[in-house]
Coordinates of C-alpha atoms in Angstrom, one line a residue:
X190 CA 0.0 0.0 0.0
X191 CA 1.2 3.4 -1.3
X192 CA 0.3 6.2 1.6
X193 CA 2.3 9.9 1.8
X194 CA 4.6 10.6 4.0
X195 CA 2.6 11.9 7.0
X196 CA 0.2 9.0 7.0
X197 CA 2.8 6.7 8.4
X198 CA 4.3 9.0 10.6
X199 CA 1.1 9.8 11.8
X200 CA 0.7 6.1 12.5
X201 CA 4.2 5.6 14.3
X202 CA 2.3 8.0 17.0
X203 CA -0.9 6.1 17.5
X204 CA 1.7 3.2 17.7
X205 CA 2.4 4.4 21.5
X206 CA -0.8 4.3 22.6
X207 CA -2.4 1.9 24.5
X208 CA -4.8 -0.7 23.2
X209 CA -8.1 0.7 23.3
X210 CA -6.9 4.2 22.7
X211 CA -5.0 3.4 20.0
X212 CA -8.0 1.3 18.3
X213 CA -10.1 4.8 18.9
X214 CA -7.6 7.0 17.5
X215 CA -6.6 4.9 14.6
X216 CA -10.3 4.4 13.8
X217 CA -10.6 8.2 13.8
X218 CA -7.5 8.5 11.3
X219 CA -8.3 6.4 8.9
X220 CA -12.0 7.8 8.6
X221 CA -10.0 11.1 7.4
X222 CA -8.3 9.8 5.2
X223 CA -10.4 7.0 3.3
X224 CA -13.1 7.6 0.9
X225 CA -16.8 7.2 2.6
X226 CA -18.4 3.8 2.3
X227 CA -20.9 4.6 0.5
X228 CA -19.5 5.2 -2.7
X229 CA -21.4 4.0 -5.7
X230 CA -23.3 1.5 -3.9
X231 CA -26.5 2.4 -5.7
X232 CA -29.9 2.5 -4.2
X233 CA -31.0 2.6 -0.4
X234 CA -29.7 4.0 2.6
X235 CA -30.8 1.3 5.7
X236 CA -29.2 1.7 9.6
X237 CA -27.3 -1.1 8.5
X238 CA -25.4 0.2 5.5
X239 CA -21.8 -0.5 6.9
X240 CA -22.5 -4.2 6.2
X241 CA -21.0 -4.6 2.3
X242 CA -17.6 -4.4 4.0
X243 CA -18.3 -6.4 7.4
X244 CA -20.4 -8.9 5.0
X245 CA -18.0 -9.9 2.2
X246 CA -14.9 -10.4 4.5
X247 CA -13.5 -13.8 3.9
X248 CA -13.5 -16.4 6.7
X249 CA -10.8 -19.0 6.5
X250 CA -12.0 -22.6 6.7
X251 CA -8.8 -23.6 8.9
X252 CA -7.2 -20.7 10.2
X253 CA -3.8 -20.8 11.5
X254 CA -2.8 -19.2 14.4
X255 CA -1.3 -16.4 11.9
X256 CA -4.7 -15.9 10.8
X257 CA -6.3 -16.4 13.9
X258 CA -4.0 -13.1 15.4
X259 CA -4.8 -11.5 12.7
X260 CA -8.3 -11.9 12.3
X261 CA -8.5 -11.1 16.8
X262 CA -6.7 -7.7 15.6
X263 CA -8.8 -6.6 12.9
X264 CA -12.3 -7.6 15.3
X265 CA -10.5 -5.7 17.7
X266 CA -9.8 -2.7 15.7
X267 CA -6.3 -2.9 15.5
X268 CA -6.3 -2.6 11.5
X269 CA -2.5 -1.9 11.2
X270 CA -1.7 -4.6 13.7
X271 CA -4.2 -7.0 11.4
X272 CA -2.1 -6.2 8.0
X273 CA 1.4 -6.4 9.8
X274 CA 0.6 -9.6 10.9
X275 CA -0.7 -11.1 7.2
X276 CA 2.7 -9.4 5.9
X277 CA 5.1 -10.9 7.7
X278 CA 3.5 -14.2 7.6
X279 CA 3.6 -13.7 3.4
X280 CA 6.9 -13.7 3.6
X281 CA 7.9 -17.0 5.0
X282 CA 4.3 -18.7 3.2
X283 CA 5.2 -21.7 0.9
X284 CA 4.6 -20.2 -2.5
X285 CA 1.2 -22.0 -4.3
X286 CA 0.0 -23.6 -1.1
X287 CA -3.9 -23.3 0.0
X288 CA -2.6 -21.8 3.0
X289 CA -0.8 -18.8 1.3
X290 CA -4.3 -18.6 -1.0
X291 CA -6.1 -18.2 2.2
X292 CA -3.4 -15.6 3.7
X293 CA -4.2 -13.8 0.4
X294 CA -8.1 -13.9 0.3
X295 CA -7.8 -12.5 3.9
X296 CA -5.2 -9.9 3.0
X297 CA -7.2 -8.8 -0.2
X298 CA -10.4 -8.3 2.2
X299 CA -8.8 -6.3 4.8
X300 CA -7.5 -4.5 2.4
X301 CA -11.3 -4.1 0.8
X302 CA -12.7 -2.9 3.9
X303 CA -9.6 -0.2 3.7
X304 CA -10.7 1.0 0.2
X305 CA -8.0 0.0 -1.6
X306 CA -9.1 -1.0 -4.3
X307 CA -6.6 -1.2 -6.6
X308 CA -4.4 -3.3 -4.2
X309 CA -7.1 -5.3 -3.9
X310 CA -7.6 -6.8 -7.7
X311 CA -3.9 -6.5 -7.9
X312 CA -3.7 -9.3 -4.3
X313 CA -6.7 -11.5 -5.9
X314 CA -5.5 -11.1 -9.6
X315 CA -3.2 -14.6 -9.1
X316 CA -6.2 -16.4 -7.1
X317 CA -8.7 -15.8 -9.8
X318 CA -8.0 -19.2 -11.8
X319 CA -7.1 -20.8 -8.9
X320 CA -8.9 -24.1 -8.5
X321 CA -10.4 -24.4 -4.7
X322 CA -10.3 -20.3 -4.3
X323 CA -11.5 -19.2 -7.5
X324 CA -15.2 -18.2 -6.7
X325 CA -13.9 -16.3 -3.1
X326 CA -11.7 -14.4 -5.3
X327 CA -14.2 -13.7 -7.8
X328 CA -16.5 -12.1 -5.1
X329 CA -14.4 -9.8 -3.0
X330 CA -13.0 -8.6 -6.6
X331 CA -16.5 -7.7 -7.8
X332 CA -16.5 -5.3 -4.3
X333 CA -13.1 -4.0 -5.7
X334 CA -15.0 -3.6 -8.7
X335 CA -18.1 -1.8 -7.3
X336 CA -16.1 0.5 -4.8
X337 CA -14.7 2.4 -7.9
X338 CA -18.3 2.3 -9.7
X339 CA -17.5 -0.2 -12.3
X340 CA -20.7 -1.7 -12.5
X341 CA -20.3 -3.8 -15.2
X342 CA -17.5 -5.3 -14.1
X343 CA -18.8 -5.7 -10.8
X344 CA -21.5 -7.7 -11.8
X345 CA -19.5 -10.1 -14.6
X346 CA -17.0 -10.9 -11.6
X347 CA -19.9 -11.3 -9.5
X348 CA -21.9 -13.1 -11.5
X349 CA -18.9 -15.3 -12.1
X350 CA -18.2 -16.5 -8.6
X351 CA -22.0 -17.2 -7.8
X352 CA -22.1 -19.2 -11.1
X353 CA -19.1 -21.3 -9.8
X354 CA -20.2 -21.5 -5.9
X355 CA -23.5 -19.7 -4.8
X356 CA -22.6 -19.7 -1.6
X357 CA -22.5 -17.2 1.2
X358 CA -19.7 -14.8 0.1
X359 CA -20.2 -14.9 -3.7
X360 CA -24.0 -14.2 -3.0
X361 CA -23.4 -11.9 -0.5
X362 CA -21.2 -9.9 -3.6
X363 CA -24.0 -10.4 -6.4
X364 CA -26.9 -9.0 -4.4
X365 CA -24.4 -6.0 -3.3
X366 CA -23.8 -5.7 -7.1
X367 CA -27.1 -6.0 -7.9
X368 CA -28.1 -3.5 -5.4
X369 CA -25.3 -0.9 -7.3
X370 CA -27.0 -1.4 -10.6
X371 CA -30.5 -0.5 -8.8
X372 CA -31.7 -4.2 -9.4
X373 CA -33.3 -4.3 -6.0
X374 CA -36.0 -6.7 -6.1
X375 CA -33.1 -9.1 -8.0
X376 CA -30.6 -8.3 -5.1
X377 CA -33.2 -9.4 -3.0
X378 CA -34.5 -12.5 -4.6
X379 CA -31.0 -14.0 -4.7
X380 CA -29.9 -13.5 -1.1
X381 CA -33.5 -15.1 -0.4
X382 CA -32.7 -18.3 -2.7
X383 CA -29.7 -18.7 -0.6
X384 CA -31.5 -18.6 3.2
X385 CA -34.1 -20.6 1.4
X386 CA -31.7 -23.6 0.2
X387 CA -29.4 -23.6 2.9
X388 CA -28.9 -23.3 6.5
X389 CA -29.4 -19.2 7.0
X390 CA -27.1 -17.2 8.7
X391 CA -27.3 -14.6 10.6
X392 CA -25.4 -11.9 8.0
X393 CA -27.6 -13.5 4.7
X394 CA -30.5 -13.0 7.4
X395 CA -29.6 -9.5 7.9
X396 CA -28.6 -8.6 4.5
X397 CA -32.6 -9.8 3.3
X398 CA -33.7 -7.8 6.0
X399 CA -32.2 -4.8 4.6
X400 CA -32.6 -5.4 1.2
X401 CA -36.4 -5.8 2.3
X402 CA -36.4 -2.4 4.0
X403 CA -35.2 -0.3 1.3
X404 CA -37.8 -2.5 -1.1
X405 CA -40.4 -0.6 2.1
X406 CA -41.5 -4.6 2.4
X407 CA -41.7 -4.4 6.3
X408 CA -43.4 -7.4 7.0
X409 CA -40.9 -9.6 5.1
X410 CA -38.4 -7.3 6.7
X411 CA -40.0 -8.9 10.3
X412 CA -40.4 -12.0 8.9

């Protein structure tokens, strides 16, 4: 990641403070300096709005204790701390293993929920052929995709992972897309298919919820 100057000394003083101060400050820095969340997401505005980001992060399936540390970190606010840890595991990762493809996919998302963007296709870019992690990369490169406003990328990249896994994350990233392009009712009806097929969770739960609210469908909302 490419930040001027003052940004990292700025960050070698909230390095001094202690935990939960440091969280607070760094939390306040960051919201200076990164672009609002709501950037070309499309329609509807809900009290739960911050979830594209908390949504679409990628969950290991066997976390190490590397990812573990760094997963603790970022769910404690310690961003930084979070993306330290991922880098100097990368460098002593077996190249082309699952478990460097998982180090990846969690790098690329924390780096999502940073808005970088860029750094984020360029992290998934080797994962998107990749046999077992295709579809995961597919999805948190269609957010890439959609924080910029590409819609139609967004979608095709979208599109593509739920085609190859319709699972929680890649359906999670087609309704988000969806909801860009202003296909609400869409958005809706495919984040529906999966809580109707599948175990539900609590985030596809929440994200029909929402999708439901902005559709001013209340009683499904409840439901």
């Amino acid at each position: 990641m490419k930040y001027p100057r003052f940004f990292w000394l700025a960050l070698i003083g909230i390095s001094f403070l202690p935990g939960a101060a440091q969280a607070a400050v760094e939390d306040a820095f960051l919201g200076q300096v990164l672009q609002p969340a709501e950037q070309a997401m499309g329609q509807g505005r809900s009290a739960i709005w911050t979830m594209p980001l908390v949504a679409t992060q990628y969950q290991p399936t066997q976390p190490d204790p590397t990812l573990q540390a760094a997963l603790q970190a970022q769910q404690e606010g310690r961003f930084l701390e979070a993306l330290i840890v991922l880098e100097n595991a990368e460098k002593s990762m077996p190249g082309g293993s699952n478990a460097e493809a998982e180090l990846n996919l969690l790098y690329a998302s924390f780096l999502l929920q940073g808005y970088q963007s860029r750094q984020t296709e360029t992290k998934l870019a080797p994962l998107l052929t990749h046999t077992r992690y295709a579809a995961a990369a597919h999805a948190l490169t269609a957010m890439a995709y959609l924080q910029q406003g590409k819609m139609q990328q967004a979608f095709e990249a979208a599109q593509h992972a739920h085609d190859a896994e319709p699972g929680l994350l890649p359906t999670l990233a087609l309704s988000y897309t969806l909801q860009g392009m202003n296909r609400l009712e869409e958005a809706r009806q495919v984040i529906h298919d999966l809580n109707t097929r599948a175990a539900p969770s609590a985030i596809a739960l929440a994200r029909e919820a929402e999708l439901a609210l902005t559709l001013n469908q209340t009683a499904a909302a409840n439901t």
